[in-house]
XYZ file of C-alpha atoms in Angstrom:
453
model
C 44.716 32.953 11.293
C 45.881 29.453 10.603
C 42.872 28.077 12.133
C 40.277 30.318 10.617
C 41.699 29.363 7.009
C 41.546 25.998 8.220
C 37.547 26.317 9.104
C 36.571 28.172 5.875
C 38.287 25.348 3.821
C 36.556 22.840 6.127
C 32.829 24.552 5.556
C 33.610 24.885 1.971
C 34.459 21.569 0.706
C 32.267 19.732 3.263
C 29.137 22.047 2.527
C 26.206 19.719 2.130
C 27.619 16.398 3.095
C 28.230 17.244 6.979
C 26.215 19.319 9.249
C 27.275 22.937 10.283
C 27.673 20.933 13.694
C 30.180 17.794 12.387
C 32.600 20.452 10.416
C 32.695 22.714 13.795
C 33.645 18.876 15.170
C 36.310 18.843 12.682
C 37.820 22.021 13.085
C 38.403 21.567 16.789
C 40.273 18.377 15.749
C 42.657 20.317 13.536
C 42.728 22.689 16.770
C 44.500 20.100 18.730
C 46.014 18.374 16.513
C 48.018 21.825 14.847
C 47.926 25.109 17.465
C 50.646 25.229 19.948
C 49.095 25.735 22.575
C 45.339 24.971 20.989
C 42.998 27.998 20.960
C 40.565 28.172 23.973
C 37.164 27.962 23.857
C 36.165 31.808 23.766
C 38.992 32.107 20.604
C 38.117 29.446 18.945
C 34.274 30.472 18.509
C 35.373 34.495 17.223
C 37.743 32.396 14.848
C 34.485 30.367 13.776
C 32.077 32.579 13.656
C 34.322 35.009 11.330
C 35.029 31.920 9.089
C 30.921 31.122 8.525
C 30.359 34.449 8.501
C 32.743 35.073 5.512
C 31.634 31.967 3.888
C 28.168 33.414 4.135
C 29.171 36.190 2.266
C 30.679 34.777 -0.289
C 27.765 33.111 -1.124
C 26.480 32.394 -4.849
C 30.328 33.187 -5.812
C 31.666 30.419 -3.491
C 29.630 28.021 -5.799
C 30.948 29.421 -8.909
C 34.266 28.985 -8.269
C 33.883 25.050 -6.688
C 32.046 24.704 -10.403
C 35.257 25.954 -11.951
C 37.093 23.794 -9.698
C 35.162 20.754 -10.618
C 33.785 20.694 -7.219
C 30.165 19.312 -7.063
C 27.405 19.970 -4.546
C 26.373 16.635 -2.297
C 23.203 17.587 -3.992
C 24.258 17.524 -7.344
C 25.725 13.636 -6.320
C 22.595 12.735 -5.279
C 20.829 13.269 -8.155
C 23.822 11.456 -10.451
C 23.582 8.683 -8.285
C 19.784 8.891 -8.744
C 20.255 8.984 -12.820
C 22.112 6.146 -12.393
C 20.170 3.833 -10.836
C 16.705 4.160 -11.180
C 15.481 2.139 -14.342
C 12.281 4.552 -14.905
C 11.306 7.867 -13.706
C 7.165 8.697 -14.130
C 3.836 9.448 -12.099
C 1.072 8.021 -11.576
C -2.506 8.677 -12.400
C -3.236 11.779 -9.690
C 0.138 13.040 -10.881
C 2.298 12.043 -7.566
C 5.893 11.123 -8.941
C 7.293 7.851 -8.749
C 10.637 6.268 -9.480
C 11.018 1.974 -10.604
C 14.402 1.456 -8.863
C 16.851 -1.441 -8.714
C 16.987 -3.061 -5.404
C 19.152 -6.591 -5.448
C 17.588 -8.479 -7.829
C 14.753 -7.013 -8.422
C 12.810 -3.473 -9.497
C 10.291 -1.848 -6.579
C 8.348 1.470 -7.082
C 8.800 3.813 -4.563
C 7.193 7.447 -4.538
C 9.460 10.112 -4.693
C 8.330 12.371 -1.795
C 8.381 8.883 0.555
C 10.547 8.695 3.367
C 11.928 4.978 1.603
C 12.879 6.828 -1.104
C 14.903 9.634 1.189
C 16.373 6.499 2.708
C 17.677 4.792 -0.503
C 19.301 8.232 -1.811
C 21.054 7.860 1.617
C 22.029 4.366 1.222
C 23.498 5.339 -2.425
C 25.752 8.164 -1.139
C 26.990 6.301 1.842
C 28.058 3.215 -0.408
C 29.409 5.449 -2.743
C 31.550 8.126 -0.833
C 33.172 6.013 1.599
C 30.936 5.504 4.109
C 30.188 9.129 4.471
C 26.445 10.707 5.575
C 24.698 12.945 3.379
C 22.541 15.780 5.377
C 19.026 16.257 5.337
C 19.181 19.421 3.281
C 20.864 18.099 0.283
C 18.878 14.760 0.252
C 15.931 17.409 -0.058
C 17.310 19.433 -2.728
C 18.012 16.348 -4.704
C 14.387 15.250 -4.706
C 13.398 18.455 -5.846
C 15.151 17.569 -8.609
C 14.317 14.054 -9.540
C 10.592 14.888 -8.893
C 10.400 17.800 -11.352
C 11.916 15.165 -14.026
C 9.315 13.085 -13.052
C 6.405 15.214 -13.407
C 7.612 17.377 -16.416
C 9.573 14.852 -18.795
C 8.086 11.104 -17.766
C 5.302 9.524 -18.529
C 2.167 8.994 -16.698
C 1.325 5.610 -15.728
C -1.583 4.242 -14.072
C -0.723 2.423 -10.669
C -3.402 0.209 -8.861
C -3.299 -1.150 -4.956
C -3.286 -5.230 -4.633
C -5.325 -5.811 -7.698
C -5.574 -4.460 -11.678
C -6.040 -5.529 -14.948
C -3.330 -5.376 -17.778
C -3.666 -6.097 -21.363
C -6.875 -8.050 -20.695
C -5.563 -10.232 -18.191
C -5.864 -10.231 -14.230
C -2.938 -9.053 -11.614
C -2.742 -9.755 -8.104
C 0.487 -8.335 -5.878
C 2.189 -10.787 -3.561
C 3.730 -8.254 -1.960
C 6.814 -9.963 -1.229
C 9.720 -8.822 -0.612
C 10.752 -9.611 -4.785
C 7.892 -7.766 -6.007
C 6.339 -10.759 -7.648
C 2.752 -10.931 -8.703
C 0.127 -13.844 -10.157
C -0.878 -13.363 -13.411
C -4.269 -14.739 -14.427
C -5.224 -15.398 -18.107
C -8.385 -17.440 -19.571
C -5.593 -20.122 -20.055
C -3.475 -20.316 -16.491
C -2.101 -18.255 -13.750
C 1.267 -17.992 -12.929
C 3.908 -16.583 -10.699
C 5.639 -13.206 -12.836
C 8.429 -11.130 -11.743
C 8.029 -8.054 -14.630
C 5.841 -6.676 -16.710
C 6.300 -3.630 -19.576
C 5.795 -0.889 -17.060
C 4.881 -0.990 -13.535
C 1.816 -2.101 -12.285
C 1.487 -2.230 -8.283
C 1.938 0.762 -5.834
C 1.908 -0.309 -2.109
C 1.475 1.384 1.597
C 1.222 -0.932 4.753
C 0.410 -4.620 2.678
C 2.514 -7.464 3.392
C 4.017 -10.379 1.897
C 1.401 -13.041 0.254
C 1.900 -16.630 0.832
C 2.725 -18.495 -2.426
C -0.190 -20.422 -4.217
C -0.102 -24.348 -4.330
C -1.935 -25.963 -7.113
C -2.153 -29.240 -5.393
C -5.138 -29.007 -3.044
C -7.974 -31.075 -2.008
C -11.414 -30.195 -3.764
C -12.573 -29.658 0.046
C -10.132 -27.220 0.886
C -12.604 -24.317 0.646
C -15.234 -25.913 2.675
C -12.075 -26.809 5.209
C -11.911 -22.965 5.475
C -15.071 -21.968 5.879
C -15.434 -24.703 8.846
C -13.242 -22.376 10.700
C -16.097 -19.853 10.924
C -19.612 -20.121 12.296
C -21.914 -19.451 9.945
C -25.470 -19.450 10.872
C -27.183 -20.639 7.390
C -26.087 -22.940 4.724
C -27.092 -20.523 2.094
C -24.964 -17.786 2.915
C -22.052 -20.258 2.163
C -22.448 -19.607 -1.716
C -22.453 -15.803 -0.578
C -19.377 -15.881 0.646
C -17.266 -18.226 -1.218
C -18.503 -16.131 -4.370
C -17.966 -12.882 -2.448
C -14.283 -13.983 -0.969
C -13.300 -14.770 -5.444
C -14.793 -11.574 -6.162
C -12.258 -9.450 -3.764
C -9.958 -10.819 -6.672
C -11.503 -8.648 -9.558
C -10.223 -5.189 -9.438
C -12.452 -2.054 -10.528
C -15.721 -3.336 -9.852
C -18.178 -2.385 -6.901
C -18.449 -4.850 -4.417
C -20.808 -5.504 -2.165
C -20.009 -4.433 1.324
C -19.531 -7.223 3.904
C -21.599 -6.813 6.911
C -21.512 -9.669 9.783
C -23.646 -9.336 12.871
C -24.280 -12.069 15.403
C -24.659 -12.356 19.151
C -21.296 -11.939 21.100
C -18.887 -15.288 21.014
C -20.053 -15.334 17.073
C -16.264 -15.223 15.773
C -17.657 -12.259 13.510
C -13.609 -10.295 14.329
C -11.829 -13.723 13.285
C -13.815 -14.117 9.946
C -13.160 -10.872 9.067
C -9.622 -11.558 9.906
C -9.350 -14.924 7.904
C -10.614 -12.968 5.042
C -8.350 -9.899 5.153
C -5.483 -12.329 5.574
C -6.321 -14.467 2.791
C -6.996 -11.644 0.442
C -5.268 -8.546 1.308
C -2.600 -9.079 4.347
C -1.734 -5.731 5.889
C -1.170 -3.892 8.978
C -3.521 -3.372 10.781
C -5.754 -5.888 9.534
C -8.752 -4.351 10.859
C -9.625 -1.114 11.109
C -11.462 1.436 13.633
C -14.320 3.825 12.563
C -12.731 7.587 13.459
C -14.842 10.260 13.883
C -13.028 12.675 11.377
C -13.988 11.904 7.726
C -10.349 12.612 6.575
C -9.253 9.282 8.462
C -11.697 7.300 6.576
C -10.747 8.504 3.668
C -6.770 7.919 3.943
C -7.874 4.427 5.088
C -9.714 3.343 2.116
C -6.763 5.029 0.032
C -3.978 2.774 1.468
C -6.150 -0.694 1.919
C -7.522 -2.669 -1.390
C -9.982 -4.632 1.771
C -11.014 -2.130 4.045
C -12.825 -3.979 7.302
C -14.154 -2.339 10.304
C -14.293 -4.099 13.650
C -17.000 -3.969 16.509
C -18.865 -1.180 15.304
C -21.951 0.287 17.552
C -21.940 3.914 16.564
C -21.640 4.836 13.454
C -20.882 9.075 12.290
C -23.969 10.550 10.443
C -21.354 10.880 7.262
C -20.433 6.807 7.240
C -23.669 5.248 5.110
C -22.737 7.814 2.524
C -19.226 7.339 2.166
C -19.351 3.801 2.300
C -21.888 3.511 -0.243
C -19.762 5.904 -2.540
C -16.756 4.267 -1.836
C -17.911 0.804 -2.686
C -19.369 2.216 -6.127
C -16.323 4.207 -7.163
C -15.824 8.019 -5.854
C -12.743 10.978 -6.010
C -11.498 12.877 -3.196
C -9.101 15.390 -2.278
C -7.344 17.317 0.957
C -4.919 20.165 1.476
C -1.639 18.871 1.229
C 0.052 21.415 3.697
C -2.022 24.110 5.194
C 0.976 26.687 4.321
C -0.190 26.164 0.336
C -3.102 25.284 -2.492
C -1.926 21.924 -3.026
C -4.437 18.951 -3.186
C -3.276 15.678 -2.686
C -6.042 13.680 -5.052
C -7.741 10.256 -3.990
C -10.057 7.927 -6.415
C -10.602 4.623 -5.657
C -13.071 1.795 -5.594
C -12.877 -0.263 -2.496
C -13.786 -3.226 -0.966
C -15.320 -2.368 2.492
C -16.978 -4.711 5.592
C -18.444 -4.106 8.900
C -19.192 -5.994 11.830
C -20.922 -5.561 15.096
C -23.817 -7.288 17.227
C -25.907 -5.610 15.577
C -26.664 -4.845 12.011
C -23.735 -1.431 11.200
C -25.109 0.070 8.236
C -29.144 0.697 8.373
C -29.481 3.386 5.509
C -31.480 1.780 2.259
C -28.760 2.650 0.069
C -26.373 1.049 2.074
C -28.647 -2.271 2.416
C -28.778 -2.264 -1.154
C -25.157 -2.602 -1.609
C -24.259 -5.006 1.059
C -24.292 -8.952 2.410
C -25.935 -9.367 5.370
C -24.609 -12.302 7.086
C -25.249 -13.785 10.577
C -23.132 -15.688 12.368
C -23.861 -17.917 15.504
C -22.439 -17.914 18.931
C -19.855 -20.722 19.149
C -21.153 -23.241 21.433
C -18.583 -24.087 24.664
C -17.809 -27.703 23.131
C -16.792 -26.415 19.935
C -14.710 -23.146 20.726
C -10.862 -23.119 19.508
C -8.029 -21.117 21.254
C -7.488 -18.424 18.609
C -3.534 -19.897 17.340
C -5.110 -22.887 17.077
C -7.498 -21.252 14.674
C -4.740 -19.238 12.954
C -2.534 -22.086 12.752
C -5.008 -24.282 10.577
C -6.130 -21.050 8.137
C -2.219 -20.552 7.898
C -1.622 -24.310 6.584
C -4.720 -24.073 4.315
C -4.001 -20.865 2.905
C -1.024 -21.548 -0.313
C -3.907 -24.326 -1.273
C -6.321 -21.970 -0.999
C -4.670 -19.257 -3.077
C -4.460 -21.929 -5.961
C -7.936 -23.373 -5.650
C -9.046 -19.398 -5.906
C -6.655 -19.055 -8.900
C -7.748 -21.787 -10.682
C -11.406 -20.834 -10.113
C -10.749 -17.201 -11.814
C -9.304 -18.733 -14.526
C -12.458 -20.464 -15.287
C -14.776 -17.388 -14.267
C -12.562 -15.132 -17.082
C -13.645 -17.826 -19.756
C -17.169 -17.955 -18.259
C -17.807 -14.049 -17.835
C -18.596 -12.933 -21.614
C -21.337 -15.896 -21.811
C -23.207 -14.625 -18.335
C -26.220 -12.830 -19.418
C -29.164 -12.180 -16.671
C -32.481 -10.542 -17.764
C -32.781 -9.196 -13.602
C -29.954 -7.432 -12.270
C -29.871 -6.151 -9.322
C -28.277 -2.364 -8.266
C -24.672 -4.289 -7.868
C -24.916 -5.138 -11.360
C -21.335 -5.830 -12.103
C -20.904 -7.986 -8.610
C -24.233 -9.995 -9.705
C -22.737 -10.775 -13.422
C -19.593 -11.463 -11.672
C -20.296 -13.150 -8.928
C -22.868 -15.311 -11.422
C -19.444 -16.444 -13.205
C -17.487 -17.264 -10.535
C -20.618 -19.468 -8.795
C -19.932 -20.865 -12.162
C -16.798 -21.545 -11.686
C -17.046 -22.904 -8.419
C -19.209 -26.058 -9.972
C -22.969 -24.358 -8.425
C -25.848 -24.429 -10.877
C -26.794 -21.629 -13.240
C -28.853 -18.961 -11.042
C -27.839 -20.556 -7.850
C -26.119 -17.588 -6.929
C -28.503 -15.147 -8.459
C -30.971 -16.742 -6.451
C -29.397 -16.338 -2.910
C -27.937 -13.072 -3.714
C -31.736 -11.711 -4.577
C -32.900 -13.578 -1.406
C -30.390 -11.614 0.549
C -31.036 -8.408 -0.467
C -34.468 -9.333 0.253
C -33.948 -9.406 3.846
């Protein structure tokens, strides 16, 4: 009798901080610590399996009376320790709830349904209870909670992947660890740590090397000497086209690279990717099911596609929509009605030996660019490659920053009597060509050319 009173006080104040497994653990410590001679094995389960089963029973009551006894759930904890330190509950444009929470010194956005954010309403209890673990089930009742707080009674803000514009000026994520950012005005650019509200939602990107303003005026031309590319004209192409992936919310023109085998068309995409928008993986694979596309384009601001040969019948379509702007949705959980609610405009590239995407509309929207095979004398062992890009890469950054600066002063004054179907890449892309010290029209001019082949 002692030992059954024992286990229903155990399962009743340790309800949803321990398992139904770790309290069993500690009643056959007081077992052996109190019962002369300790119950055996077969009496010790009847006495536990009457004590669950009368805590079963006493059910909604039970929770009454730890209410009246100023006894709170784990649950209830959670979401107190939640209040306390998360700076701003709200969701984001598609509705998904999100929470701006103190981490050291600095805020990071987390979604609410995310596996980090399970994780850091662990790490709260843990610090705060004495180095006791919270169970699944009340971590999960908890962000029931928060999340309905979120969706019902904050605000919605709009949250944008790598790139966005706020209050007229230009934002770019560095994805480091403090959740800084560049921010880019007609005046200067600058390294930021806040903002009024929260700007940046991330999935696999990682942490941006910080720009250097001093840097040689060669520095871009250093880089693109660590490519092969076939023609001298495509140069302008893709210095402009590299500046553009900087501007958020416009269509881009999708990157396609073909060129015999040995061509380095996998490392430019690479050097590109790395420069703009590191993540893991850096390049991607073409799957079969259109779903996987999709989620890809969702979670990567640069989207590039390695070694393609064949291509689905659905790809030229998607790609083109993508490129231009497009919404779509999928079941969240077969078991229920719930859409989970993509829209983005993305920056895509493909490469292959031969040409990837041969639909007109897909032409029409792209950069064709050859490369050449690297000749024996002049191939590099891949680090060696990596190692170079790596040391030219804070310069880089600032030569880039300083040249959007100038493009954002240049942009209102572009006007072009010929546009072609990329109209907001051309007018862009005519600015930054600008900015880059090239003649009026040069661009224009090889971007027409181009499209022309």
């Amino acid at each position: 009798e002692a030992l059954m009173r024992a286990m229903e006080s155990l399962i009743a104040r340790n309800s949803g901080i321990l398992s139904l497994e770790e309290i069993k653990t500690l009643a056959q410590q007081w077992n052996l610590k109190h019962c002369s001679p300790p119950l055996d094995d077969k009496e010790f389960e009847k006495q536990w399996t009457c004590a669950t089963d009368f805590i079963a029973k006493k059910g909604p009551k039970a929770d009454e009376e730890s209410t009246k006894k100023g006894i709170r759930s784990a649950a209830d904890l959670l979401v107190e320790l939640a209040t306390e330190n998360i700076s701003l509950l709200f969701r984001d444009q598609y509705g998904a709830a999100h929470a701006q929470i103190r981490v050291a010194d600095h805020d990071e956005i987390v979604r609410i349904e995310s596996s980090k954010f399970k994780r850091h309403l662990a790490k709260l209890f843990y610090e705060k209870n004495g180095n006791k673990v919270v169970n699944a089930e009340s971590i999960t009742n908890a962000i029931q909670v928060i999340q309905a707080k979120a969706e019902y009674d904050g605000l919605t803000i709009p949250l944008s992947l790598r790139v966005a514009w706020y209050n007229g000026d230009l934002y770019y994520d560095l994805s480091n660890d403090r959740w800084q950012f560049i921010r880019i005005s007609q005046q200067s650019w600058g390294i930021a740590d806040t903002t009024p509200r929260p700007v940046f939602v991330r999935y696999n990107q990682t942490s941006q090397a910080g720009p250097d303003r001093s840097y040689e005026p060669d520095v871009f031309d250093r880089y693109l000497q660590l490519t092969n590319l076939k023609e001298d004209q495509d140069r302008i192409l893709l210095k402009v086209y590299i500046v553009s992936l900087f501007i958020p919310d416009i269509p881009h023109a999708m990157l396609i690279l073909h060129g015999e085998k040995g061509s380095a068309k996998s490392t430019l995409q690479t050097l590109i990717k790395l420069l703009v928008d590191p993540g893991k993986p850096l390049l991607l694979t073409v799957h079969n099911d259109r779903s996987e596309f999709v989620q890809q384009l969702a979670h990567n601001h640069i989207a590039y596609y390695d070694n393609v040969k064949v291509t689905p019948g659905w790809l030229s379509d998607e790609a083109c929509k993508a490129v231009t702007g497009i919404g779509q949705t999928k079941r969240k959980l077969y078991s229920d009605d719930d859409d989970i609610v993509y829209e983005y405009k993305r920056c895509l590239g493909f490469n292959g030996i031969n040409i990837s995407l041969t639909e007109p509309d897909a032409l029409d929207r792209s950069l064709m660019i050859e490369l050449d095979r690297i000749a024996k004398e002049n191939r590099k062992i891949e680090s060696d490659i990596m190692s170079e890009f790596f040391e030219l890469r804070p310069k880089l950054l600032g030569y880039i920053f300083d040249a959007l600066v100038k493009a954002l002063q240049i942009k209102p004054k572009v006007k072009l009597n010929d546009l072609p179907r990329m109209a907001d890449f051309a007018l862009w892309g005519e600015a930054i060509a600008r900015a880059l010290g090239y003649k009026e029209l040069e661009f224009i001019n090889a971007y027409f050319e181009n499209i022309g082949k």
